[in-house]
Amino acid sequence: MSMATLNSARLSSARPVQLTRTTRSASRVAPARSVRSVRVMAANLFETAQAEGCTQFANLVSSQPVVAAMLADESKSYTVFVPTDAAFAAASEASFAEAQKVGMENVLKYHMLVGRVKSNHLENYPKIMTCEGTKIDIDIRSIKGVTQVGAPPRGTQGLAGTVEGGKITKSDIQASNGTIHLIDGLMVPKAPLIGQNGGYVAGTEPGSGEGRTGLDTKVSAW
């Protein structure tokens, strides 16, 4: 048998090469997956209050279309002192009677300030204007480390008594259109007594530069 014939026989008898399962899978290229970016929208003031478990406040807001629209308005910003459910449960019948007399829309607006005002900026104001049109007191002195907010004391010359409202229990909760501070009481606007502001530091607007001494640095209500 010639050498050419032998080589031809060897080639014809050789086994064909087969791909194993591992080889086949390795030869496949997995298609690239596109990653979709998801934009998470921040909740507005009303939604944020709900998320904090303030059901009674949310229900009350839902019954007042004007206030509901304000808390959902993304073109403006507010600071809201939101009473917790426990605050509503602890409120007296007299407080609810006063609130009904004043009107629930006004009561809710009394819990609102124009602009974002964080807790450390509240300390600059002994009084601050609300969306209801009258001022609330900011008391950082009566209880060390505690900020109380509410209707001004109704004692002699505005210097006796305590703020009628509640303590801030959780502060600086940010929403898309404002800031929330949770409080443990319900604030109801009250008519001032005669001589209420006698000898007392005048109330100030956020960002006016007029703090407790009138010399405080101007604070921006952003």
mmCIF file with all atom_site columns, C-alpha atoms in Angstrom:
data_model
loop_
_atom_site.group_PDB
_atom_site.id
_atom_site.type_symbol
_atom_site.label_atom_id
_atom_site.label_alt_id
_atom_site.label_comp_id
_atom_site.label_asym_id
_atom_site.label_entity_id
_atom_site.label_seq_id
_atom_site.pdbx_PDB_ins_code
_atom_site.Cartn_x
_atom_site.Cartn_y
_atom_site.Cartn_z
_atom_site.occupancy
_atom_site.B_iso_or_equiv
_atom_site.pdbx_formal_charge
_atom_site.auth_seq_id
_atom_site.auth_comp_id
_atom_site.auth_asym_id
_atom_site.auth_atom_id
_atom_site.pdbx_PDB_model_num
ATOM 1   C CA . MET A 1 1   ? 0.000   0.000  0.000  1.00 0.00 ? 1   MET A CA 1
ATOM 2   C CA . SER A 1 2   ? 1.437   3.310  -1.010 1.00 0.00 ? 2   SER A CA 1
ATOM 3   C CA . MET A 1 3   ? 1.982   6.157  1.416  1.00 0.00 ? 3   MET A CA 1
ATOM 4   C CA . ALA A 1 4   ? -0.699  8.235  -0.366 1.00 0.00 ? 4   ALA A CA 1
ATOM 5   C CA . THR A 1 5   ? -3.289  5.499  0.058  1.00 0.00 ? 5   THR A CA 1
ATOM 6   C CA . LEU A 1 6   ? -2.445  5.131  3.802  1.00 0.00 ? 6   LEU A CA 1
ATOM 7   C CA . ASN A 1 7   ? -2.887  8.834  4.446  1.00 0.00 ? 7   ASN A CA 1
ATOM 8   C CA . SER A 1 8   ? -6.195  8.845  2.606  1.00 0.00 ? 8   SER A CA 1
ATOM 9   C CA . ALA A 1 9   ? -7.485  5.975  4.747  1.00 0.00 ? 9   ALA A CA 1
ATOM 10  C CA . ARG A 1 10  ? -6.491  7.711  7.979  1.00 0.00 ? 10  ARG A CA 1
ATOM 11  C CA . LEU A 1 11  ? -8.341  10.847 6.999  1.00 0.00 ? 11  LEU A CA 1
ATOM 12  C CA . SER A 1 12  ? -11.513 8.985  6.031  1.00 0.00 ? 12  SER A CA 1
ATOM 13  C CA . SER A 1 13  ? -11.576 7.032  9.310  1.00 0.00 ? 13  SER A CA 1
ATOM 14  C CA . ALA A 1 14  ? -11.085 10.077 11.585 1.00 0.00 ? 14  ALA A CA 1
ATOM 15  C CA . ARG A 1 15  ? -14.064 10.994 13.825 1.00 0.00 ? 15  ARG A CA 1
ATOM 16  C CA . PRO A 1 16  ? -15.701 14.336 13.206 1.00 0.00 ? 16  PRO A CA 1
ATOM 17  C CA . VAL A 1 17  ? -15.228 16.876 16.031 1.00 0.00 ? 17  VAL A CA 1
ATOM 18  C CA . GLN A 1 18  ? -18.485 17.536 17.957 1.00 0.00 ? 18  GLN A CA 1
ATOM 19  C CA . LEU A 1 19  ? -19.238 20.497 20.213 1.00 0.00 ? 19  LEU A CA 1
ATOM 20  C CA . THR A 1 20  ? -19.976 19.539 23.804 1.00 0.00 ? 20  THR A CA 1
ATOM 21  C CA . ARG A 1 21  ? -22.797 21.214 25.780 1.00 0.00 ? 21  ARG A CA 1
ATOM 22  C CA . THR A 1 22  ? -20.242 23.396 27.556 1.00 0.00 ? 22  THR A CA 1
ATOM 23  C CA . THR A 1 23  ? -18.607 24.431 24.322 1.00 0.00 ? 23  THR A CA 1
ATOM 24  C CA . ARG A 1 24  ? -21.937 25.297 22.716 1.00 0.00 ? 24  ARG A CA 1
ATOM 25  C CA . SER A 1 25  ? -23.123 27.432 25.617 1.00 0.00 ? 25  SER A CA 1
ATOM 26  C CA . ALA A 1 26  ? -19.799 29.217 25.749 1.00 0.00 ? 26  ALA A CA 1
ATOM 27  C CA . SER A 1 27  ? -20.024 30.017 22.092 1.00 0.00 ? 27  SER A CA 1
ATOM 28  C CA . ARG A 1 28  ? -23.305 31.875 22.539 1.00 0.00 ? 28  ARG A CA 1
ATOM 29  C CA . VAL A 1 29  ? -23.142 35.589 23.373 1.00 0.00 ? 29  VAL A CA 1
ATOM 30  C CA . ALA A 1 30  ? -25.863 36.786 25.744 1.00 0.00 ? 30  ALA A CA 1
ATOM 31  C CA . PRO A 1 31  ? -27.666 39.848 24.412 1.00 0.00 ? 31  PRO A CA 1
ATOM 32  C CA . ALA A 1 32  ? -26.979 43.037 26.362 1.00 0.00 ? 32  ALA A CA 1
ATOM 33  C CA . ARG A 1 33  ? -29.901 44.233 28.497 1.00 0.00 ? 33  ARG A CA 1
ATOM 34  C CA . SER A 1 34  ? -30.757 47.893 28.512 1.00 0.00 ? 34  SER A CA 1
ATOM 35  C CA . VAL A 1 35  ? -31.035 49.471 31.958 1.00 0.00 ? 35  VAL A CA 1
ATOM 36  C CA . ARG A 1 36  ? -34.058 51.736 32.355 1.00 0.00 ? 36  ARG A CA 1
ATOM 37  C CA . SER A 1 37  ? -33.678 54.685 34.701 1.00 0.00 ? 37  SER A CA 1
ATOM 38  C CA . VAL A 1 38  ? -36.656 55.107 37.006 1.00 0.00 ? 38  VAL A CA 1
ATOM 39  C CA . ARG A 1 39  ? -37.358 58.590 38.285 1.00 0.00 ? 39  ARG A CA 1
ATOM 40  C CA . VAL A 1 40  ? -38.854 58.557 41.763 1.00 0.00 ? 40  VAL A CA 1
ATOM 41  C CA . MET A 1 41  ? -41.164 61.519 42.279 1.00 0.00 ? 41  MET A CA 1
ATOM 42  C CA . ALA A 1 42  ? -41.186 63.001 45.776 1.00 0.00 ? 42  ALA A CA 1
ATOM 43  C CA . ALA A 1 43  ? -44.573 63.013 47.502 1.00 0.00 ? 43  ALA A CA 1
ATOM 44  C CA . ASN A 1 44  ? -46.385 66.301 48.060 1.00 0.00 ? 44  ASN A CA 1
ATOM 45  C CA . LEU A 1 45  ? -47.343 67.581 51.502 1.00 0.00 ? 45  LEU A CA 1
ATOM 46  C CA . PHE A 1 46  ? -50.686 65.807 51.609 1.00 0.00 ? 46  PHE A CA 1
ATOM 47  C CA . GLU A 1 47  ? -49.190 62.474 50.512 1.00 0.00 ? 47  GLU A CA 1
ATOM 48  C CA . THR A 1 48  ? -46.279 62.861 52.927 1.00 0.00 ? 48  THR A CA 1
ATOM 49  C CA . ALA A 1 49  ? -48.631 63.481 55.848 1.00 0.00 ? 49  ALA A CA 1
ATOM 50  C CA . GLN A 1 50  ? -50.508 60.318 54.909 1.00 0.00 ? 50  GLN A CA 1
ATOM 51  C CA . ALA A 1 51  ? -47.241 58.368 54.707 1.00 0.00 ? 51  ALA A CA 1
ATOM 52  C CA . GLU A 1 52  ? -46.399 59.550 58.228 1.00 0.00 ? 52  GLU A CA 1
ATOM 53  C CA . GLY A 1 53  ? -49.609 57.940 59.479 1.00 0.00 ? 53  GLY A CA 1
ATOM 54  C CA . CYS A 1 54  ? -51.504 61.178 60.114 1.00 0.00 ? 54  CYS A CA 1
ATOM 55  C CA . THR A 1 55  ? -54.862 59.787 59.018 1.00 0.00 ? 55  THR A CA 1
ATOM 56  C CA . GLN A 1 56  ? -57.082 62.187 60.957 1.00 0.00 ? 56  GLN A CA 1
ATOM 57  C CA . PHE A 1 57  ? -55.272 65.200 59.547 1.00 0.00 ? 57  PHE A CA 1
ATOM 58  C CA . ALA A 1 58  ? -55.500 63.781 56.005 1.00 0.00 ? 58  ALA A CA 1
ATOM 59  C CA . ASN A 1 59  ? -59.228 63.119 56.407 1.00 0.00 ? 59  ASN A CA 1
ATOM 60  C CA . LEU A 1 60  ? -59.794 66.660 57.648 1.00 0.00 ? 60  LEU A CA 1
ATOM 61  C CA . VAL A 1 61  ? -57.817 68.108 54.734 1.00 0.00 ? 61  VAL A CA 1
ATOM 62  C CA . SER A 1 62  ? -59.817 66.005 52.276 1.00 0.00 ? 62  SER A CA 1
ATOM 63  C CA . SER A 1 63  ? -62.998 67.667 53.565 1.00 0.00 ? 63  SER A CA 1
ATOM 64  C CA . GLN A 1 64  ? -61.582 71.151 52.863 1.00 0.00 ? 64  GLN A CA 1
ATOM 65  C CA . PRO A 1 65  ? -60.971 71.616 49.095 1.00 0.00 ? 65  PRO A CA 1
ATOM 66  C CA . VAL A 1 66  ? -59.071 74.906 49.408 1.00 0.00 ? 66  VAL A CA 1
ATOM 67  C CA . VAL A 1 67  ? -56.516 73.486 51.845 1.00 0.00 ? 67  VAL A CA 1
ATOM 68  C CA . ALA A 1 68  ? -56.298 70.205 49.931 1.00 0.00 ? 68  ALA A CA 1
ATOM 69  C CA . ALA A 1 69  ? -55.397 72.159 46.789 1.00 0.00 ? 69  ALA A CA 1
ATOM 70  C CA . MET A 1 70  ? -52.747 74.146 48.683 1.00 0.00 ? 70  MET A CA 1
ATOM 71  C CA . LEU A 1 71  ? -51.033 71.019 50.011 1.00 0.00 ? 71  LEU A CA 1
ATOM 72  C CA . ALA A 1 72  ? -50.998 69.458 46.534 1.00 0.00 ? 72  ALA A CA 1
ATOM 73  C CA . ASP A 1 73  ? -49.813 72.606 44.716 1.00 0.00 ? 73  ASP A CA 1
ATOM 74  C CA . GLU A 1 74  ? -46.326 71.974 43.317 1.00 0.00 ? 74  GLU A CA 1
ATOM 75  C CA . SER A 1 75  ? -45.859 75.608 42.254 1.00 0.00 ? 75  SER A CA 1
ATOM 76  C CA . LYS A 1 76  ? -45.657 76.839 45.858 1.00 0.00 ? 76  LYS A CA 1
ATOM 77  C CA . SER A 1 77  ? -44.110 75.653 49.104 1.00 0.00 ? 77  SER A CA 1
ATOM 78  C CA . TYR A 1 78  ? -45.421 75.597 52.668 1.00 0.00 ? 78  TYR A CA 1
ATOM 79  C CA . THR A 1 79  ? -44.400 74.529 56.128 1.00 0.00 ? 79  THR A CA 1
ATOM 80  C CA . VAL A 1 80  ? -47.097 72.532 57.908 1.00 0.00 ? 80  VAL A CA 1
ATOM 81  C CA . PHE A 1 81  ? -47.405 71.646 61.589 1.00 0.00 ? 81  PHE A CA 1
ATOM 82  C CA . VAL A 1 82  ? -49.276 68.357 61.293 1.00 0.00 ? 82  VAL A CA 1
ATOM 83  C CA . PRO A 1 83  ? -51.084 67.040 64.390 1.00 0.00 ? 83  PRO A CA 1
ATOM 84  C CA . THR A 1 84  ? -50.623 63.304 64.846 1.00 0.00 ? 84  THR A CA 1
ATOM 85  C CA . ASP A 1 85  ? -53.577 60.950 65.276 1.00 0.00 ? 85  ASP A CA 1
ATOM 86  C CA . ALA A 1 86  ? -52.716 60.852 68.983 1.00 0.00 ? 86  ALA A CA 1
ATOM 87  C CA . ALA A 1 87  ? -53.031 64.657 69.074 1.00 0.00 ? 87  ALA A CA 1
ATOM 88  C CA . PHE A 1 88  ? -56.546 64.493 67.670 1.00 0.00 ? 88  PHE A CA 1
ATOM 89  C CA . ALA A 1 89  ? -57.468 61.738 70.124 1.00 0.00 ? 89  ALA A CA 1
ATOM 90  C CA . ALA A 1 90  ? -56.197 63.815 73.066 1.00 0.00 ? 90  ALA A CA 1
ATOM 91  C CA . ALA A 1 91  ? -57.922 67.049 72.005 1.00 0.00 ? 91  ALA A CA 1
ATOM 92  C CA . SER A 1 92  ? -60.674 68.187 74.334 1.00 0.00 ? 92  SER A CA 1
ATOM 93  C CA . GLU A 1 93  ? -64.298 68.681 73.389 1.00 0.00 ? 93  GLU A CA 1
ATOM 94  C CA . ALA A 1 94  ? -63.801 72.394 74.055 1.00 0.00 ? 94  ALA A CA 1
ATOM 95  C CA . SER A 1 95  ? -60.991 72.496 71.464 1.00 0.00 ? 95  SER A CA 1
ATOM 96  C CA . PHE A 1 96  ? -63.184 70.835 68.843 1.00 0.00 ? 96  PHE A CA 1
ATOM 97  C CA . ALA A 1 97  ? -66.020 73.221 69.669 1.00 0.00 ? 97  ALA A CA 1
ATOM 98  C CA . GLU A 1 98  ? -63.681 76.201 69.190 1.00 0.00 ? 98  GLU A CA 1
ATOM 99  C CA . ALA A 1 99  ? -62.405 74.721 65.946 1.00 0.00 ? 99  ALA A CA 1
ATOM 100 C CA . GLN A 1 100 ? -65.930 74.309 64.619 1.00 0.00 ? 100 GLN A CA 1
ATOM 101 C CA . LYS A 1 101 ? -66.698 77.905 65.549 1.00 0.00 ? 101 LYS A CA 1
ATOM 102 C CA . VAL A 1 102 ? -63.604 79.249 63.781 1.00 0.00 ? 102 VAL A CA 1
ATOM 103 C CA . GLY A 1 103 ? -64.078 76.955 60.796 1.00 0.00 ? 103 GLY A CA 1
ATOM 104 C CA . MET A 1 104 ? -61.991 73.923 59.884 1.00 0.00 ? 104 MET A CA 1
ATOM 105 C CA . GLU A 1 105 ? -60.452 75.612 56.842 1.00 0.00 ? 105 GLU A CA 1
ATOM 106 C CA . ASN A 1 106 ? -59.116 78.377 59.084 1.00 0.00 ? 106 ASN A CA 1
ATOM 107 C CA . VAL A 1 107 ? -57.895 75.869 61.662 1.00 0.00 ? 107 VAL A CA 1
ATOM 108 C CA . LEU A 1 108 ? -55.924 73.989 59.008 1.00 0.00 ? 108 LEU A CA 1
ATOM 109 C CA . LYS A 1 109 ? -54.460 77.206 57.581 1.00 0.00 ? 109 LYS A CA 1
ATOM 110 C CA . TYR A 1 110 ? -53.435 78.123 61.133 1.00 0.00 ? 110 TYR A CA 1
ATOM 111 C CA . HIS A 1 111 ? -51.136 75.085 60.967 1.00 0.00 ? 111 HIS A CA 1
ATOM 112 C CA . MET A 1 112 ? -49.461 76.356 57.770 1.00 0.00 ? 112 MET A CA 1
ATOM 113 C CA . LEU A 1 113 ? -46.677 78.845 56.994 1.00 0.00 ? 113 LEU A CA 1
ATOM 114 C CA . VAL A 1 114 ? -45.634 80.194 53.606 1.00 0.00 ? 114 VAL A CA 1
ATOM 115 C CA . GLY A 1 115 ? -42.298 78.759 52.438 1.00 0.00 ? 115 GLY A CA 1
ATOM 116 C CA . ARG A 1 116 ? -40.042 76.047 53.809 1.00 0.00 ? 116 ARG A CA 1
ATOM 117 C CA . VAL A 1 117 ? -38.997 76.786 57.388 1.00 0.00 ? 117 VAL A CA 1
ATOM 118 C CA . LYS A 1 118 ? -36.745 74.188 58.990 1.00 0.00 ? 118 LYS A CA 1
ATOM 119 C CA . SER A 1 119 ? -36.676 73.560 62.718 1.00 0.00 ? 119 SER A CA 1
ATOM 120 C CA . ASN A 1 120 ? -33.403 75.396 63.333 1.00 0.00 ? 120 ASN A CA 1
ATOM 121 C CA . HIS A 1 121 ? -34.861 78.502 61.663 1.00 0.00 ? 121 HIS A CA 1
ATOM 122 C CA . LEU A 1 122 ? -38.005 78.454 63.808 1.00 0.00 ? 122 LEU A CA 1
ATOM 123 C CA . GLU A 1 123 ? -35.831 79.438 66.755 1.00 0.00 ? 123 GLU A CA 1
ATOM 124 C CA . ASN A 1 124 ? -35.410 82.924 65.251 1.00 0.00 ? 124 ASN A CA 1
ATOM 125 C CA . TYR A 1 125 ? -39.072 83.825 65.620 1.00 0.00 ? 125 TYR A CA 1
ATOM 126 C CA . PRO A 1 126 ? -41.068 84.341 68.826 1.00 0.00 ? 126 PRO A CA 1
ATOM 127 C CA . LYS A 1 127 ? -44.119 84.747 66.605 1.00 0.00 ? 127 LYS A CA 1
ATOM 128 C CA . ILE A 1 128 ? -44.688 83.823 63.002 1.00 0.00 ? 128 ILE A CA 1
ATOM 129 C CA . MET A 1 129 ? -47.510 84.551 60.556 1.00 0.00 ? 129 MET A CA 1
ATOM 130 C CA . THR A 1 130 ? -49.698 81.659 59.415 1.00 0.00 ? 130 THR A CA 1
ATOM 131 C CA . CYS A 1 131 ? -51.708 81.180 56.238 1.00 0.00 ? 131 CYS A CA 1
ATOM 132 C CA . GLU A 1 132 ? -54.827 81.815 58.323 1.00 0.00 ? 132 GLU A CA 1
ATOM 133 C CA . GLY A 1 133 ? -53.763 85.425 58.797 1.00 0.00 ? 133 GLY A CA 1
ATOM 134 C CA . THR A 1 134 ? -52.833 85.488 62.480 1.00 0.00 ? 134 THR A CA 1
ATOM 135 C CA . LYS A 1 135 ? -49.623 84.536 64.266 1.00 0.00 ? 135 LYS A CA 1
ATOM 136 C CA . ILE A 1 136 ? -48.579 81.554 66.332 1.00 0.00 ? 136 ILE A CA 1
ATOM 137 C CA . ASP A 1 137 ? -45.970 81.559 69.085 1.00 0.00 ? 137 ASP A CA 1
ATOM 138 C CA . ILE A 1 138 ? -42.729 79.597 68.830 1.00 0.00 ? 138 ILE A CA 1
ATOM 139 C CA . ASP A 1 139 ? -41.623 78.722 72.377 1.00 0.00 ? 139 ASP A CA 1
ATOM 140 C CA . ILE A 1 140 ? -38.135 77.244 72.750 1.00 0.00 ? 140 ILE A CA 1
ATOM 141 C CA . ARG A 1 141 ? -37.563 78.372 76.348 1.00 0.00 ? 141 ARG A CA 1
ATOM 142 C CA . SER A 1 142 ? -40.244 76.857 78.579 1.00 0.00 ? 142 SER A CA 1
ATOM 143 C CA . ILE A 1 143 ? -38.964 73.280 78.162 1.00 0.00 ? 143 ILE A CA 1
ATOM 144 C CA . LYS A 1 144 ? -35.274 72.784 77.447 1.00 0.00 ? 144 LYS A CA 1
ATOM 145 C CA . GLY A 1 145 ? -34.665 71.080 74.120 1.00 0.00 ? 145 GLY A CA 1
ATOM 146 C CA . VAL A 1 146 ? -38.353 71.192 73.169 1.00 0.00 ? 146 VAL A CA 1
ATOM 147 C CA . THR A 1 147 ? -40.081 73.491 70.679 1.00 0.00 ? 147 THR A CA 1
ATOM 148 C CA . GLN A 1 148 ? -43.722 74.307 71.385 1.00 0.00 ? 148 GLN A CA 1
ATOM 149 C CA . VAL A 1 149 ? -45.991 75.968 68.834 1.00 0.00 ? 149 VAL A CA 1
ATOM 150 C CA . GLY A 1 150 ? -49.506 77.306 69.124 1.00 0.00 ? 150 GLY A CA 1
ATOM 151 C CA . ALA A 1 151 ? -51.796 80.189 69.971 1.00 0.00 ? 151 ALA A CA 1
ATOM 152 C CA . PRO A 1 152 ? -50.084 82.918 72.022 1.00 0.00 ? 152 PRO A CA 1
ATOM 153 C CA . PRO A 1 153 ? -50.481 82.808 75.819 1.00 0.00 ? 153 PRO A CA 1
ATOM 154 C CA . ARG A 1 154 ? -53.555 84.729 76.948 1.00 0.00 ? 154 ARG A CA 1
ATOM 155 C CA . GLY A 1 155 ? -52.200 86.008 80.246 1.00 0.00 ? 155 GLY A CA 1
ATOM 156 C CA . THR A 1 156 ? -51.433 89.538 81.367 1.00 0.00 ? 156 THR A CA 1
ATOM 157 C CA . GLN A 1 157 ? -49.514 91.513 78.756 1.00 0.00 ? 157 GLN A CA 1
ATOM 158 C CA . GLY A 1 158 ? -48.953 88.277 76.816 1.00 0.00 ? 158 GLY A CA 1
ATOM 159 C CA . LEU A 1 159 ? -46.243 87.200 79.258 1.00 0.00 ? 159 LEU A CA 1
ATOM 160 C CA . ALA A 1 160 ? -48.124 84.777 81.513 1.00 0.00 ? 160 ALA A CA 1
ATOM 161 C CA . GLY A 1 161 ? -49.453 81.350 80.606 1.00 0.00 ? 161 GLY A CA 1
ATOM 162 C CA . THR A 1 162 ? -48.251 78.838 78.056 1.00 0.00 ? 162 THR A CA 1
ATOM 163 C CA . VAL A 1 163 ? -48.549 78.384 74.330 1.00 0.00 ? 163 VAL A CA 1
ATOM 164 C CA . GLU A 1 164 ? -51.838 76.695 73.434 1.00 0.00 ? 164 GLU A CA 1
ATOM 165 C CA . GLY A 1 165 ? -50.899 74.084 70.865 1.00 0.00 ? 165 GLY A CA 1
ATOM 166 C CA . GLY A 1 166 ? -48.404 71.270 70.921 1.00 0.00 ? 166 GLY A CA 1
ATOM 167 C CA . LYS A 1 167 ? -44.781 70.176 71.010 1.00 0.00 ? 167 LYS A CA 1
ATOM 168 C CA . ILE A 1 168 ? -42.865 69.283 67.856 1.00 0.00 ? 168 ILE A CA 1
ATOM 169 C CA . THR A 1 169 ? -42.295 65.532 68.064 1.00 0.00 ? 169 THR A CA 1
ATOM 170 C CA . LYS A 1 170 ? -40.684 65.007 64.653 1.00 0.00 ? 170 LYS A CA 1
ATOM 171 C CA . SER A 1 171 ? -39.224 67.763 62.517 1.00 0.00 ? 171 SER A CA 1
ATOM 172 C CA . ASP A 1 172 ? -37.972 68.551 59.020 1.00 0.00 ? 172 ASP A CA 1
ATOM 173 C CA . ILE A 1 173 ? -39.913 65.932 57.054 1.00 0.00 ? 173 ILE A CA 1
ATOM 174 C CA . GLN A 1 174 ? -39.348 67.003 53.462 1.00 0.00 ? 174 GLN A CA 1
ATOM 175 C CA . ALA A 1 175 ? -42.011 66.848 50.752 1.00 0.00 ? 175 ALA A CA 1
ATOM 176 C CA . SER A 1 176 ? -41.827 67.956 47.127 1.00 0.00 ? 176 SER A CA 1
ATOM 177 C CA . ASN A 1 177 ? -43.557 71.231 47.953 1.00 0.00 ? 177 ASN A CA 1
ATOM 178 C CA . GLY A 1 178 ? -42.689 71.932 51.556 1.00 0.00 ? 178 GLY A CA 1
ATOM 179 C CA . THR A 1 179 ? -41.695 70.818 55.035 1.00 0.00 ? 179 THR A CA 1
ATOM 180 C CA . ILE A 1 180 ? -43.674 69.037 57.739 1.00 0.00 ? 180 ILE A CA 1
ATOM 181 C CA . HIS A 1 181 ? -43.198 69.150 61.506 1.00 0.00 ? 181 HIS A CA 1
ATOM 182 C CA . LEU A 1 182 ? -45.334 66.695 63.475 1.00 0.00 ? 182 LEU A CA 1
ATOM 183 C CA . ILE A 1 183 ? -46.902 68.071 66.665 1.00 0.00 ? 183 ILE A CA 1
ATOM 184 C CA . ASP A 1 184 ? -48.696 66.422 69.581 1.00 0.00 ? 184 ASP A CA 1
ATOM 185 C CA . GLY A 1 185 ? -51.471 68.994 69.885 1.00 0.00 ? 185 GLY A CA 1
ATOM 186 C CA . LEU A 1 186 ? -54.143 70.825 67.922 1.00 0.00 ? 186 LEU A CA 1
ATOM 187 C CA . MET A 1 187 ? -53.762 74.584 67.353 1.00 0.00 ? 187 MET A CA 1
ATOM 188 C CA . VAL A 1 188 ? -56.873 76.768 67.209 1.00 0.00 ? 188 VAL A CA 1
ATOM 189 C CA . PRO A 1 189 ? -56.668 80.514 66.462 1.00 0.00 ? 189 PRO A CA 1
ATOM 190 C CA . LYS A 1 190 ? -57.880 82.728 69.301 1.00 0.00 ? 190 LYS A CA 1
ATOM 191 C CA . ALA A 1 191 ? -58.719 86.414 69.479 1.00 0.00 ? 191 ALA A CA 1
ATOM 192 C CA . PRO A 1 192 ? -56.002 88.300 71.422 1.00 0.00 ? 192 PRO A CA 1
ATOM 193 C CA . LEU A 1 193 ? -56.872 89.878 74.740 1.00 0.00 ? 193 LEU A CA 1
ATOM 194 C CA . ILE A 1 194 ? -56.641 93.653 75.175 1.00 0.00 ? 194 ILE A CA 1
ATOM 195 C CA . GLY A 1 195 ? -53.003 94.571 75.705 1.00 0.00 ? 195 GLY A CA 1
ATOM 196 C CA . GLN A 1 196 ? -51.903 91.145 74.509 1.00 0.00 ? 196 GLN A CA 1
ATOM 197 C CA . ASN A 1 197 ? -48.720 92.470 72.929 1.00 0.00 ? 197 ASN A CA 1
ATOM 198 C CA . GLY A 1 198 ? -47.915 95.126 75.494 1.00 0.00 ? 198 GLY A CA 1
ATOM 199 C CA . GLY A 1 199 ? -44.227 95.012 76.340 1.00 0.00 ? 199 GLY A CA 1
ATOM 200 C CA . TYR A 1 200 ? -43.715 91.949 74.150 1.00 0.00 ? 200 TYR A CA 1
ATOM 201 C CA . VAL A 1 201 ? -41.460 91.581 71.115 1.00 0.00 ? 201 VAL A CA 1
ATOM 202 C CA . ALA A 1 202 ? -43.491 92.114 67.960 1.00 0.00 ? 202 ALA A CA 1
ATOM 203 C CA . GLY A 1 203 ? -44.153 89.128 65.726 1.00 0.00 ? 203 GLY A CA 1
ATOM 204 C CA . THR A 1 204 ? -42.104 88.773 62.571 1.00 0.00 ? 204 THR A CA 1
ATOM 205 C CA . GLU A 1 205 ? -42.401 87.363 59.098 1.00 0.00 ? 205 GLU A CA 1
ATOM 206 C CA . PRO A 1 206 ? -40.030 84.619 57.858 1.00 0.00 ? 206 PRO A CA 1
ATOM 207 C CA . GLY A 1 207 ? -37.001 86.204 56.257 1.00 0.00 ? 207 GLY A CA 1
ATOM 208 C CA . SER A 1 208 ? -37.676 89.675 57.660 1.00 0.00 ? 208 SER A CA 1
ATOM 209 C CA . GLY A 1 209 ? -34.447 89.759 59.641 1.00 0.00 ? 209 GLY A CA 1
ATOM 210 C CA . GLU A 1 210 ? -36.352 90.673 62.812 1.00 0.00 ? 210 GLU A CA 1
ATOM 211 C CA . GLY A 1 211 ? -35.778 87.918 65.326 1.00 0.00 ? 211 GLY A CA 1
ATOM 212 C CA . ARG A 1 212 ? -36.242 87.769 69.093 1.00 0.00 ? 212 ARG A CA 1
ATOM 213 C CA . THR A 1 213 ? -33.944 90.731 69.668 1.00 0.00 ? 213 THR A CA 1
ATOM 214 C CA . GLY A 1 214 ? -34.554 92.504 66.385 1.00 0.00 ? 214 GLY A CA 1
ATOM 215 C CA . LEU A 1 215 ? -30.849 92.019 65.625 1.00 0.00 ? 215 LEU A CA 1
ATOM 216 C CA . ASP A 1 216 ? -30.910 88.437 64.365 1.00 0.00 ? 216 ASP A CA 1
ATOM 217 C CA . THR A 1 217 ? -29.464 87.592 60.988 1.00 0.00 ? 217 THR A CA 1
ATOM 218 C CA . LYS A 1 218 ? -31.950 87.515 58.170 1.00 0.00 ? 218 LYS A CA 1
ATOM 219 C CA . VAL A 1 219 ? -33.299 84.020 57.569 1.00 0.00 ? 219 VAL A CA 1
ATOM 220 C CA . SER A 1 220 ? -34.499 82.880 54.186 1.00 0.00 ? 220 SER A CA 1
ATOM 221 C CA . ALA A 1 221 ? -37.757 80.928 54.091 1.00 0.00 ? 221 ALA A CA 1
ATOM 222 C CA . TRP A 1 222 ? -36.925 78.766 51.105 1.00 0.00 ? 222 TRP A CA 1
#
